[in-house]
PDB file of C-alpha atoms in Angstrom:
ATOM      1  CA  MET A   1     -19.921-224.610  58.934  1.00 45.00           C
ATOM      2  CA  SER A   2     -15.972-224.217  58.385  1.00 45.00           C
ATOM      3  CA  LYS A   3     -14.615-220.904  59.575  1.00 51.00           C
ATOM      4  CA  ASN A   4     -12.032-220.919  56.710  1.00 54.00           C
ATOM      5  CA  ASN A   5     -14.161-221.772  53.678  1.00 61.00           C
ATOM      6  CA  PHE A   6     -17.142-219.908  52.291  1.00 61.00           C
ATOM      7  CA  LYS A   7     -18.495-222.959  49.928  1.00 67.00           C
ATOM      8  CA  THR A   8     -19.393-224.675  53.056  1.00 74.00           C
ATOM      9  CA  ILE A   9     -21.746-221.838  53.817  1.00 84.00           C
ATOM     10  CA  LYS A  10     -25.467-223.097  53.047  1.00 91.00           C
ATOM     11  CA  LEU A  11     -28.039-220.373  51.715  1.00 94.00           C
ATOM     12  CA  ASN A  12     -30.789-220.124  53.984  1.00 97.00           C
ATOM     13  CA  ARG A  13     -33.827-217.362  54.744  1.00 97.00           C
ATOM     14  CA  GLU A  14     -31.947-215.053  56.664  1.00 98.00           C
ATOM     15  CA  ILE A  15     -28.712-215.259  54.517  1.00 97.00           C
ATOM     16  CA  CYS A  16     -30.863-214.341  51.428  1.00 97.00           C
ATOM     17  CA  GLU A  17     -32.425-211.610  53.292  1.00 98.00           C
ATOM     18  CA  LEU A  18     -29.113-210.321  53.953  1.00 98.00           C
ATOM     19  CA  ILE A  19     -28.253-210.714  50.526  1.00 96.00           C
ATOM     20  CA  GLY A  20     -31.201-208.607  49.531  1.00 96.00           C
ATOM     21  CA  ALA A  21     -30.155-205.799  51.894  1.00 96.00           C
ATOM     22  CA  PHE A  22     -26.713-206.008  50.383  1.00 96.00           C
ATOM     23  CA  ILE A  23     -28.492-205.793  46.703  1.00 94.00           C
ATOM     24  CA  GLY A  24     -30.341-202.449  47.998  1.00 92.00           C
ATOM     25  CA  ASP A  25     -27.532-200.669  50.005  1.00 93.00           C
ATOM     26  CA  GLY A  26     -24.528-202.849  50.207  1.00 94.00           C
ATOM     27  CA  TYR A  27     -20.716-202.620  48.720  1.00 94.00           C
ATOM     28  CA  LEU A  28     -17.892-205.033  48.764  1.00 95.00           C
ATOM     29  CA  GLY A  29     -14.107-203.931  48.913  1.00 94.00           C
ATOM     30  CA  ILE A  30     -10.593-204.900  49.643  1.00 94.00           C
ATOM     31  CA  TYR A  31      -8.884-202.044  51.541  1.00 91.00           C
ATOM     32  CA  GLY A  32      -5.672-201.343  53.291  1.00 86.00           C
ATOM     33  CA  ARG A  33      -2.254-200.812  52.462  1.00 86.00           C
ATOM     34  CA  LYS A  34      -1.693-204.561  52.062  1.00 87.00           C
ATOM     35  CA  LYS A  35      -4.951-205.098  50.444  1.00 87.00           C
ATOM     36  CA  ASN A  36      -5.531-207.472  53.095  1.00 89.00           C
ATOM     37  CA  GLN A  37      -9.066-206.174  54.661  1.00 93.00           C
ATOM     38  CA  TYR A  38     -11.921-207.682  53.070  1.00 96.00           C
ATOM     39  CA  VAL A  39     -15.162-205.843  53.806  1.00 96.00           C
ATOM     40  CA  ILE A  40     -18.869-206.186  53.116  1.00 96.00           C
ATOM     41  CA  GLY A  41     -20.935-203.327  54.097  1.00 96.00           C
ATOM     42  CA  ILE A  42     -24.421-201.853  54.293  1.00 96.00           C
ATOM     43  CA  SER A  43     -24.777-198.333  54.533  1.00 94.00           C
ATOM     44  CA  GLY A  44     -28.180-196.304  55.555  1.00 94.00           C
ATOM     45  CA  ASP A  45     -29.224-193.010  57.078  1.00 93.00           C
ATOM     46  CA  LYS A  46     -28.189-192.327  60.496  1.00 93.00           C
ATOM     47  CA  LYS A  47     -31.620-191.674  61.905  1.00 91.00           C
ATOM     48  CA  LEU A  48     -33.912-193.804  59.782  1.00 92.00           C
ATOM     49  CA  ASP A  49     -31.977-196.855  59.510  1.00 95.00           C
ATOM     50  CA  GLU A  50     -30.133-197.131  62.735  1.00 96.00           C
ATOM     51  CA  ASP A  51     -32.597-199.615  64.272  1.00 97.00           C
ATOM     52  CA  TYR A  52     -32.802-201.908  61.383  1.00 97.00           C
ATOM     53  CA  LEU A  53     -28.986-201.930  60.875  1.00 98.00           C
ATOM     54  CA  LYS A  54     -28.024-202.228  64.599  1.00 97.00           C
ATOM     55  CA  ASN A  55     -31.144-204.186  66.103  1.00 98.00           C
ATOM     56  CA  TYR A  56     -31.875-206.656  63.046  1.00 98.00           C
ATOM     57  CA  LEU A  57     -28.921-206.847  60.451  1.00 98.00           C
ATOM     58  CA  LYS A  58     -26.102-206.919  62.954  1.00 98.00           C
ATOM     59  CA  PRO A  59     -27.497-209.824  65.432  1.00 98.00           C
ATOM     60  CA  LEU A  60     -28.584-211.614  61.642  1.00 98.00           C
ATOM     61  CA  ILE A  61     -25.038-211.645  60.725  1.00 98.00           C
ATOM     62  CA  LYS A  62     -24.040-212.841  64.129  1.00 97.00           C
ATOM     63  CA  ARG A  63     -26.332-215.557  64.040  1.00 97.00           C
ATOM     64  CA  ASN A  64     -25.446-216.874  60.708  1.00 96.00           C
ATOM     65  CA  PHE A  65     -21.878-216.161  60.723  1.00 96.00           C
ATOM     66  CA  PRO A  66     -20.606-216.491  64.666  1.00 95.00           C
ATOM     67  CA  PHE A  67     -16.927-215.982  63.233  1.00 94.00           C
ATOM     68  CA  THR A  68     -17.578-212.365  62.372  1.00 95.00           C
ATOM     69  CA  ASN A  69     -17.815-209.376  64.309  1.00 97.00           C
ATOM     70  CA  PRO A  70     -20.130-206.694  62.512  1.00 98.00           C
ATOM     71  CA  LYS A  71     -19.823-202.993  63.494  1.00 98.00           C
ATOM     72  CA  LEU A  72     -21.447-200.050  63.205  1.00 97.00           C
ATOM     73  CA  TYR A  73     -19.601-196.798  61.711  1.00 95.00           C
ATOM     74  CA  TYR A  74     -21.214-193.317  62.275  1.00 94.00           C
ATOM     75  CA  ARG A  75     -19.797-190.792  59.438  1.00 89.00           C
ATOM     76  CA  ASN A  76     -19.748-187.380  61.430  1.00 84.00           C
ATOM     77  CA  ASP A  77     -19.310-185.477  58.184  1.00 84.00           C
ATOM     78  CA  GLU A  78     -22.249-187.203  56.683  1.00 87.00           C
ATOM     79  CA  ASN A  79     -25.872-188.443  57.858  1.00 91.00           C
ATOM     80  CA  THR A  80     -24.585-191.931  57.343  1.00 94.00           C
ATOM     81  CA  LEU A  81     -24.443-195.136  59.239  1.00 95.00           C
ATOM     82  CA  MET A  82     -22.486-197.896  57.958  1.00 96.00           C
ATOM     83  CA  LEU A  83     -22.787-201.684  59.059  1.00 98.00           C
ATOM     84  CA  ARG A  84     -19.355-203.509  58.189  1.00 97.00           C
ATOM     85  CA  VAL A  85     -18.186-206.894  58.222  1.00 98.00           C
ATOM     86  CA  ASN A  86     -14.329-207.544  57.966  1.00 96.00           C
ATOM     87  CA  SER A  87     -14.222-211.136  56.705  1.00 95.00           C
ATOM     88  CA  LYS A  88     -12.434-212.817  53.940  1.00 94.00           C
ATOM     89  CA  ILE A  89     -14.907-215.654  53.707  1.00 93.00           C
ATOM     90  CA  LEU A  90     -18.336-213.408  53.555  1.00 94.00           C
ATOM     91  CA  HIS A  91     -16.553-211.259  50.847  1.00 95.00           C
ATOM     92  CA  ASN A  92     -15.589-214.525  48.893  1.00 93.00           C
ATOM     93  CA  LEU A  93     -19.181-215.732  49.222  1.00 93.00           C
ATOM     94  CA  PHE A  94     -20.647-212.480  47.923  1.00 94.00           C
ATOM     95  CA  MET A  95     -18.001-212.513  45.029  1.00 93.00           C
ATOM     96  CA  GLU A  96     -19.204-216.369  44.431  1.00 92.00           C
ATOM     97  CA  LEU A  97     -22.792-215.270  44.364  1.00 93.00           C
ATOM     98  CA  GLY A  98     -21.739-212.860  41.204  1.00 91.00           C
ATOM     99  CA  PHE A  99     -21.266-209.500  42.938  1.00 92.00           C
ATOM    100  CA  ASP A 100     -18.183-207.310  42.297  1.00 90.00           C
ATOM    101  CA  ASN A 101     -15.797-205.196  44.613  1.00 89.00           C
ATOM    102  CA  GLY A 102     -16.896-201.525  44.647  1.00 81.00           C
ATOM    103  CA  LYS A 103     -20.115-199.805  44.033  1.00 70.00           C
ATOM    104  CA  LYS A 104     -22.923-201.626  42.330  1.00 71.00           C
ATOM    105  CA  SER A 105     -24.373-200.515  39.176  1.00 65.00           C
ATOM    106  CA  ASN A 106     -27.907-199.837  38.801  1.00 71.00           C
ATOM    107  CA  VAL A 107     -28.573-203.182  37.427  1.00 71.00           C
ATOM    108  CA  VAL A 108     -28.218-205.821  40.076  1.00 82.00           C
ATOM    109  CA  THR A 109     -29.370-209.299  39.346  1.00 88.00           C
ATOM    110  CA  ILE A 110     -30.607-211.900  42.071  1.00 92.00           C
ATOM    111  CA  PRO A 111     -28.179-214.747  41.904  1.00 93.00           C
ATOM    112  CA  LYS A 112     -29.005-217.904  40.485  1.00 93.00           C
ATOM    113  CA  LYS A 113     -28.345-220.049  43.367  1.00 92.00           C
ATOM    114  CA  ILE A 114     -31.642-217.768  44.981  1.00 96.00           C
ATOM    115  CA  ILE A 115     -33.825-217.742  41.980  1.00 96.00           C
ATOM    116  CA  GLU A 116     -33.911-221.468  41.981  1.00 95.00           C
ATOM    117  CA  ASN A 117     -35.859-221.458  45.396  1.00 96.00           C
ATOM    118  CA  GLU A 118     -38.918-219.313  45.509  1.00 97.00           C
ATOM    119  CA  GLU A 119     -38.740-218.920  49.450  1.00 97.00           C
ATOM    120  CA  PHE A 120     -35.290-217.507  49.082  1.00 97.00           C
ATOM    121  CA  VAL A 121     -36.490-215.383  46.163  1.00 97.00           C
ATOM    122  CA  LYS A 122     -39.186-213.966  48.798  1.00 97.00           C
ATOM    123  CA  MET A 123     -36.596-213.173  51.522  1.00 97.00           C
ATOM    124  CA  THR A 124     -34.035-211.678  49.179  1.00 96.00           C
ATOM    125  CA  ILE A 125     -36.806-209.304  47.848  1.00 95.00           C
ATOM    126  CA  ARG A 126     -37.709-208.608  51.349  1.00 96.00           C
ATOM    127  CA  GLY A 127     -34.226-207.520  52.139  1.00 96.00           C
ATOM    128  CA  ILE A 128     -34.242-205.362  49.078  1.00 93.00           C
ATOM    129  CA  PHE A 129     -37.366-203.727  49.989  1.00 93.00           C
ATOM    130  CA  ASP A 130     -36.081-203.135  53.654  1.00 93.00           C
ATOM    131  CA  THR A 131     -33.353-201.212  52.139  1.00 92.00           C
ATOM    132  CA  ASP A 132     -34.732-199.522  48.954  1.00 87.00           C
ATOM    133  CA  GLY A 133     -38.735-200.105  49.202  1.00 86.00           C
ATOM    134  CA  CYS A 134     -41.161-197.455  49.522  1.00 83.00           C
ATOM    135  CA  VAL A 135     -44.545-197.188  50.159  1.00 81.00           C
ATOM    136  CA  PHE A 136     -46.973-194.301  49.374  1.00 72.00           C
ATOM    137  CA  PHE A 137     -50.379-192.964  48.470  1.00 81.00           C
ATOM    138  CA  ASP A 138     -50.476-191.375  45.058  1.00 79.00           C
ATOM    139  CA  LYS A 139     -52.449-188.318  45.112  1.00 81.00           C
ATOM    140  CA  ARG A 140     -52.372-187.227  41.590  1.00 81.00           C
ATOM    141  CA  LYS A 141     -55.640-186.245  39.795  1.00 77.00           C
ATOM    142  CA  PRO A 142     -56.170-189.206  37.692  1.00 79.00           C
ATOM    143  CA  TYR A 143     -57.386-191.328  40.819  1.00 74.00           C
ATOM    144  CA  TYR A 144     -60.509-190.528  42.630  1.00 78.00           C
ATOM    145  CA  LYS A 145     -58.775-191.607  45.993  1.00 80.00           C
ATOM    146  CA  PRO A 146     -55.387-191.719  46.895  1.00 80.00           C
ATOM    147  CA  TYR A 147     -53.821-194.936  45.380  1.00 71.00           C
ATOM    148  CA  PRO A 148     -51.220-196.965  47.275  1.00 77.00           C
ATOM    149  CA  ARG A 149     -48.061-197.668  45.205  1.00 74.00           C
ATOM    150  CA  ILE A 150     -45.366-199.772  46.143  1.00 76.00           C
ATOM    151  CA  THR A 151     -41.913-198.795  44.700  1.00 76.00           C
ATOM    152  CA  LEU A 152     -38.092-199.738  44.773  1.00 72.00           C
TER     153      LEU A 152
END
């Protein structure tokens, strides 16, 4: 894979899982006074998501994009942790897949390149569920026993 061209990046299971996590809690941006800092980030709860971001997603990014240096940032004024990667190549890859700079809307679609491959779809959904998924037991009266629910 060329360090200088996002078009040479081939999707794989792990990259699709990262894309899913991005769909759940990610953002893209171009920052800096000269608009020369290209960022892809995934945010989470300091306590609940630290292990996932630090010990799972960060190494996944390093394995698949060895030219990057993902970093964790802890917000002191909030209960937020951010995993950020400054990389024009990754930023452009996500833009090419159809994502825009800034906050995502409530409606985000899985890119067509992923939809065409069943295994990639599964891994993308796994990433979405890792960031936004929930399993609980519904104990409302209509159910004789607590009923398991899976939600996003």
